[in-house]
Short mmCIF file of C-alpha atoms and ligand atoms in Angstrom, two decimals:
data_model
loop_
_atom_site.label_atom_id
_atom_site.label_comp_id
_atom_site.label_asym_id
_atom_site.label_seq_id
_atom_site.Cartn_x
_atom_site.Cartn_y
_atom_site.Cartn_z
CA VAL A 1 -13.65 -13.02 10.50
CA ALA A 2 -14.90 -9.57 10.73
CA SER A 3 -17.33 -6.89 8.43
CA ALA A 4 -17.76 -3.31 8.04
CA GLY A 5 -19.45 -0.80 6.11
CA CYS A 6 -23.51 -0.24 5.76
CA THR A 7 -25.75 -1.84 2.85
CA GLY A 8 -25.44 0.15 -0.16
CA THR A 9 -27.09 -1.18 -3.74
CA ALA A 10 -29.54 -4.12 -4.23
CA GLU A 11 -27.81 -7.29 -5.00
CA LYS A 12 -29.63 -8.44 -8.50
CA PRO A 13 -30.53 -11.96 -8.08
CA GLY A 14 -29.07 -14.49 -10.91
CA ASP A 15 -26.44 -11.70 -11.74
CA VAL A 16 -22.74 -13.63 -11.44
CA SER A 17 -21.43 -11.34 -14.51
CA GLY A 18 -19.89 -9.00 -11.90
CA ALA A 19 -21.17 -6.24 -14.21
CA GLU A 20 -23.50 -5.26 -11.93
CA LEU A 21 -21.93 -4.14 -7.89
CA LYS A 22 -22.81 -6.45 -4.90
CA SER A 23 -23.94 -5.36 -1.69
CA SER A 24 -21.60 -7.22 -0.15
CA TYR A 25 -18.28 -8.78 -1.23
CA ILE A 26 -15.98 -11.28 0.59
CA VAL A 27 -12.13 -10.44 0.99
CA GLY A 28 -9.39 -12.90 1.04
CA ILE A 29 -6.47 -11.78 3.10
CA ASP A 30 -3.38 -13.57 3.96
CA GLY A 31 -3.78 -14.59 7.75
CA ALA A 32 0.23 -13.58 8.78
CA TYR A 33 0.79 -10.93 6.65
CA PRO A 34 1.42 -7.92 8.58
CA PRO A 35 1.48 -5.56 8.60
CA TYR A 36 -0.88 -5.47 5.85
CA SER A 37 -3.00 -8.54 6.89
CA TYR A 38 -2.98 -11.08 9.63
CA VAL A 39 -5.75 -12.66 12.23
CA ASP A 40 -5.36 -11.34 15.57
CA LYS A 41 -5.70 -13.88 18.44
CA ASP A 42 -9.53 -13.54 18.86
CA GLY A 43 -10.03 -14.10 14.94
CA SER A 44 -10.66 -10.73 13.83
CA ALA A 45 -8.91 -9.81 11.11
CA GLN A 46 -6.76 -6.30 11.46
CA GLY A 47 -4.16 -4.30 8.91
CA PHE A 48 -3.27 -1.82 6.99
CA ASP A 49 -4.80 -3.74 3.97
CA VAL A 50 -7.53 -4.40 5.67
CA ASP A 51 -8.65 -1.18 7.44
CA SER A 52 -8.37 0.10 3.89
CA MET A 53 -11.28 -2.19 2.86
CA LYS A 54 -13.13 -1.08 5.66
CA TRP A 55 -12.91 2.32 4.95
CA ILE A 56 -13.60 2.21 1.39
CA ALA A 57 -17.00 -0.21 2.07
CA ALA A 58 -17.96 2.31 4.25
CA LYS A 59 -17.81 5.62 2.84
CA LYS A 60 -18.95 3.84 -0.95
CA GLY A 61 -21.88 1.88 0.69
CA ILE A 62 -21.26 -1.72 0.63
CA ASN A 63 -20.72 -5.13 2.88
CA VAL A 64 -17.58 -6.53 3.12
CA THR A 65 -16.39 -9.52 5.44
CA PHE A 66 -12.76 -11.11 5.69
CA THR A 67 -11.46 -14.71 5.09
CA ALA A 68 -8.17 -16.23 5.51
CA VAL A 69 -7.15 -18.27 2.66
CA ASP A 70 -3.34 -20.13 2.84
CA TRP A 71 -1.64 -17.88 0.15
CA ASP A 72 -0.76 -20.73 -2.26
CA ALA A 73 -4.27 -21.51 -2.97
CA ILE A 74 -5.89 -17.82 -2.79
CA ILE A 75 -6.26 -17.23 -6.74
CA PRO A 76 -7.75 -20.78 -7.40
CA THR A 77 -9.96 -19.80 -4.21
CA LEU A 78 -11.01 -15.96 -5.93
CA GLN A 79 -10.99 -18.05 -9.49
CA ALA A 80 -13.63 -20.50 -8.03
CA GLY A 81 -15.83 -17.49 -6.51
CA LYS A 82 -15.51 -18.50 -3.01
CA ILE A 83 -13.99 -14.96 -2.55
CA ASP A 84 -14.57 -12.20 -4.46
CA MET A 85 -10.75 -10.38 -4.32
CA VAL A 86 -7.78 -10.58 -2.64
CA TYR A 87 -6.51 -7.54 -0.46
CA ALA A 88 -3.22 -8.61 0.97
CA GLY A 89 -0.03 -7.02 -0.32
CA MET A 90 -0.40 -9.09 -3.52
CA THR A 91 2.76 -8.38 -5.82
CA ILE A 92 1.05 -7.20 -9.78
CA THR A 93 2.77 -10.17 -12.00
CA PRO A 94 2.49 -10.83 -15.52
CA GLU A 95 1.26 -14.26 -14.74
CA ARG A 96 -1.00 -13.59 -12.52
CA GLN A 97 -2.58 -10.95 -14.74
CA GLU A 98 -2.81 -13.74 -16.73
CA ALA A 99 -5.44 -15.05 -14.46
CA VAL A 100 -6.66 -11.92 -12.71
CA ASN A 101 -7.18 -8.12 -13.08
CA PHE A 102 -5.70 -6.08 -10.56
CA SER A 103 -6.51 -3.09 -9.39
CA ASP A 104 -4.15 0.55 -9.92
CA PRO A 105 -1.50 -0.34 -7.81
CA TYR A 106 -1.36 1.04 -3.87
CA TRP A 107 2.39 0.61 -2.50
CA THR A 108 5.77 -0.28 -3.68
CA ILE A 109 7.93 -3.29 -1.56
CA ASN A 110 11.31 -4.85 -2.52
CA GLN A 111 12.86 -8.57 -1.07
CA ASP A 112 14.73 -8.38 2.16
CA VAL A 113 16.98 -11.53 3.37
CA VAL A 114 17.16 -11.98 6.79
CA ALA A 115 19.47 -14.49 8.84
CA ARG A 116 19.72 -15.17 12.56
CA ASN A 117 22.10 -12.71 14.49
CA ASP A 118 24.83 -15.23 15.78
CA SER A 119 24.96 -16.56 11.59
CA ASN A 120 27.85 -15.18 9.54
CA VAL A 121 25.88 -15.60 6.04
CA THR A 122 26.19 -12.86 3.73
CA LEU A 123 23.95 -11.58 0.83
CA ASP A 124 26.40 -12.91 -1.34
CA ASP A 125 26.06 -16.42 0.21
CA VAL A 126 22.52 -16.27 -0.48
CA LEU A 127 23.12 -14.99 -4.08
CA ALA A 128 25.62 -17.61 -4.76
CA GLY A 129 23.28 -20.03 -4.00
CA LYS A 130 24.96 -21.16 -1.19
CA ALA A 131 22.76 -20.97 1.50
CA ILE A 132 19.78 -22.71 2.80
CA LEU A 133 17.01 -20.44 1.93
CA GLY A 134 13.34 -20.27 3.75
CA THR A 135 10.09 -17.89 1.58
CA GLN A 136 6.00 -18.32 2.08
CA ARG A 137 4.90 -21.25 -0.84
CA GLY A 138 3.72 -19.46 -3.56
CA CYS A 139 5.31 -15.81 -2.93
CA THR A 140 7.28 -13.31 -5.30
CA ALA A 141 9.99 -14.05 -3.07
CA ALA A 142 9.81 -17.92 -4.50
CA ILE A 143 9.18 -16.84 -7.79
CA TRP A 144 12.46 -14.42 -7.76
CA ILE A 145 14.30 -17.50 -5.57
CA GLU A 146 13.60 -19.95 -8.52
CA GLU A 147 14.12 -17.66 -11.77
CA ASN A 148 16.86 -16.07 -10.54
CA LEU A 149 19.09 -19.11 -8.03
CA ILE A 150 17.59 -22.22 -8.80
CA ASP A 151 16.48 -22.05 -13.14
CA THR A 152 19.88 -20.47 -13.54
CA GLY A 153 21.36 -23.32 -11.75
CA LYS A 154 23.57 -21.46 -9.10
CA MET A 155 21.59 -22.71 -6.48
CA PRO A 156 20.52 -27.01 -5.69
CA LYS A 157 16.33 -26.94 -5.83
CA ALA A 158 16.69 -28.97 -2.24
CA ASN A 159 17.96 -25.51 -0.84
CA LEU A 160 14.34 -23.30 -0.81
CA LYS A 161 12.20 -24.52 1.70
CA LEU A 162 8.51 -23.67 1.22
CA TYR A 163 6.24 -22.43 4.15
CA ALA A 164 2.60 -21.97 4.16
CA ASP A 165 3.23 -18.29 5.86
CA THR A 166 6.81 -16.50 6.62
CA PRO A 167 6.12 -16.88 10.35
CA ALA A 168 6.69 -20.67 9.87
CA ALA A 169 9.80 -19.56 8.04
CA VAL A 170 10.93 -17.36 10.59
CA SER A 171 11.07 -20.14 13.43
CA ASP A 172 12.76 -22.87 10.74
CA LEU A 173 15.34 -19.48 10.95
CA GLY A 174 15.11 -19.06 15.05
CA ILE A 175 16.08 -23.11 14.89
CA GLY A 176 18.87 -23.31 12.45
CA ARG A 177 16.92 -25.44 10.32
CA ILE A 178 18.21 -22.63 7.55
CA ASP A 179 20.28 -19.81 6.56
CA ALA A 180 18.11 -17.18 5.69
CA VAL A 181 14.67 -16.31 5.09
CA MET A 182 13.76 -13.96 1.82
CA TYR A 183 10.67 -11.99 1.72
CA ASP A 184 8.46 -8.81 1.44
CA ASP A 185 10.75 -6.22 3.15
CA VAL A 186 7.95 -5.05 5.56
CA SER A 187 6.32 -7.90 6.16
CA LEU A 188 9.50 -9.01 7.10
CA ASN A 189 10.41 -6.82 9.54
CA ASP A 190 7.62 -6.89 10.97
CA ILE A 191 7.42 -10.94 11.49
CA VAL A 192 11.31 -10.58 13.19
CA LYS A 193 10.85 -7.80 14.73
CA GLY A 194 12.23 -8.55 18.49
CA LYS A 195 13.95 -11.22 17.56
CA PRO A 196 17.76 -12.23 17.68
CA MET A 197 17.83 -11.62 14.02
CA LYS A 198 19.71 -9.40 11.24
CA THR A 199 18.77 -8.04 7.42
CA ILE A 200 21.85 -9.12 5.57
CA GLY A 201 20.88 -7.45 2.43
CA PHE A 202 17.72 -6.64 0.15
CA VAL A 203 17.01 -7.08 -3.91
CA GLU A 204 15.40 -4.27 -5.44
CA THR A 205 12.20 -5.85 -7.30
CA LYS A 206 9.79 -2.44 -6.80
CA GLU A 207 6.72 -4.99 -6.60
CA GLN A 208 3.70 -2.79 -6.88
CA PHE A 209 0.53 -4.47 -4.80
CA GLY A 210 -2.66 -4.28 -6.83
CA VAL A 211 -6.31 -5.68 -5.62
CA ALA A 212 -6.96 -8.93 -7.46
CA ILE A 213 -10.56 -9.48 -8.72
CA ARG A 214 -11.98 -11.88 -11.19
CA LYS A 215 -11.28 -11.32 -14.80
CA ASP A 216 -15.60 -10.95 -15.24
CA ASP A 217 -15.41 -8.91 -12.12
CA THR A 218 -15.16 -5.30 -14.08
CA ALA A 219 -18.25 -3.68 -11.57
CA LEU A 220 -15.73 -4.31 -8.62
CA LEU A 221 -12.45 -3.34 -10.17
CA ALA A 222 -13.99 0.01 -11.49
CA PHE A 223 -15.22 0.52 -7.82
CA MET A 224 -12.10 -0.24 -6.24
CA ASN A 225 -10.12 1.60 -8.32
CA GLU A 226 -12.65 4.52 -7.20
CA GLY A 227 -12.36 3.68 -3.88
CA LEU A 228 -8.70 3.13 -3.47
CA ALA A 229 -7.82 6.43 -5.46
CA GLU A 230 -10.69 8.31 -2.77
CA LEU A 231 -8.59 6.52 -0.17
CA GLN A 232 -5.55 8.08 -0.96
CA ALA A 233 -6.60 11.53 -1.91
CA ASP A 234 -8.03 11.73 2.16
CA PRO A 235 -6.15 12.34 5.16
CA TYR A 236 -7.27 8.66 6.51
CA TRP A 237 -4.07 7.57 4.44
CA GLU A 238 -1.56 9.02 6.49
CA GLU A 239 -3.40 8.13 9.78
CA LEU A 240 -3.52 4.49 8.32
CA LYS A 241 -0.18 4.38 7.50
CA GLU A 242 1.62 6.09 10.75
CA LYS A 243 -1.22 3.21 12.73
CA HIS A 244 0.39 0.51 10.49
CA ASN A 245 3.94 1.93 10.78
CA LEU A 246 4.17 2.62 7.44
CA ASN A 247 5.87 5.80 6.74
N1 LIG B 301 3.95 -9.98 -2.08
C1 LIG B 301 3.89 -11.08 -2.07
C2 LIG B 301 3.14 -12.19 -3.22
O1 LIG B 301 2.69 -11.45 -3.98
C3 LIG B 301 3.88 -11.93 -0.90
C4 LIG B 301 2.98 -11.20 -0.42
C5 LIG B 301 2.39 -12.52 0.55
N2 LIG B 301 1.10 -12.29 1.01
C6 LIG B 301 0.64 -12.26 1.54
N3 LIG B 301 -0.49 -12.13 2.16
N4 LIG B 301 0.70 -13.25 2.40
O2 LIG B 301 3.60 -12.91 -3.55
#
């Protein structure tokens, strides 16, 4: 949906091992994960992660294009080679690390819980498994709820509603189909902005975001770690945080 950067090193034909850097890469994003990655009404990729990637690509001389993929399918899509990395607020987890490599962490978040302003559901209700909860399919909030509320027998499985993206969960919250939404704090706050909704609490998961890369693509992993370090040492990093209200 968008591209940036200029051509650098030549692509080596037939190199599928990932030991050599290519001249262009496809970056997988989530189309509805503001302010880190989203697709705007003109179909163009936007956000903190997208701008970060564009800066790294331009600085270091590669081409990148961005493709929105369903979150639930994004790791298999990476493994199948349809995208070359996931740069979209992906939490580094031990389970995901079995499937893919991660860059060095570049951000930390926790989970927020949001309800309608007119509701009296509390965080205690949520943690006792008494609320109908919504979140994005395949995200770390869904995994947290499964492990901590469902697998422990506190909450019936039917009380968890999973959506392709979080705006869809927030929309069901708005019409009373669910009692609360749990999701990455910064993104959830962005999605509910201006809606009659309130944060009722948070769960301190201290999740770290990294860029996910195929295990055999060692050249890209080294490239991204260098690029992230250069970006974080550049004044543009602070500018980007301000631009996307991440301060
Ligand atoms: N950080 C959470 C996870 O890794 C949610 C990320 C959702 N990101 C996204 N682009 N939808 O599962």
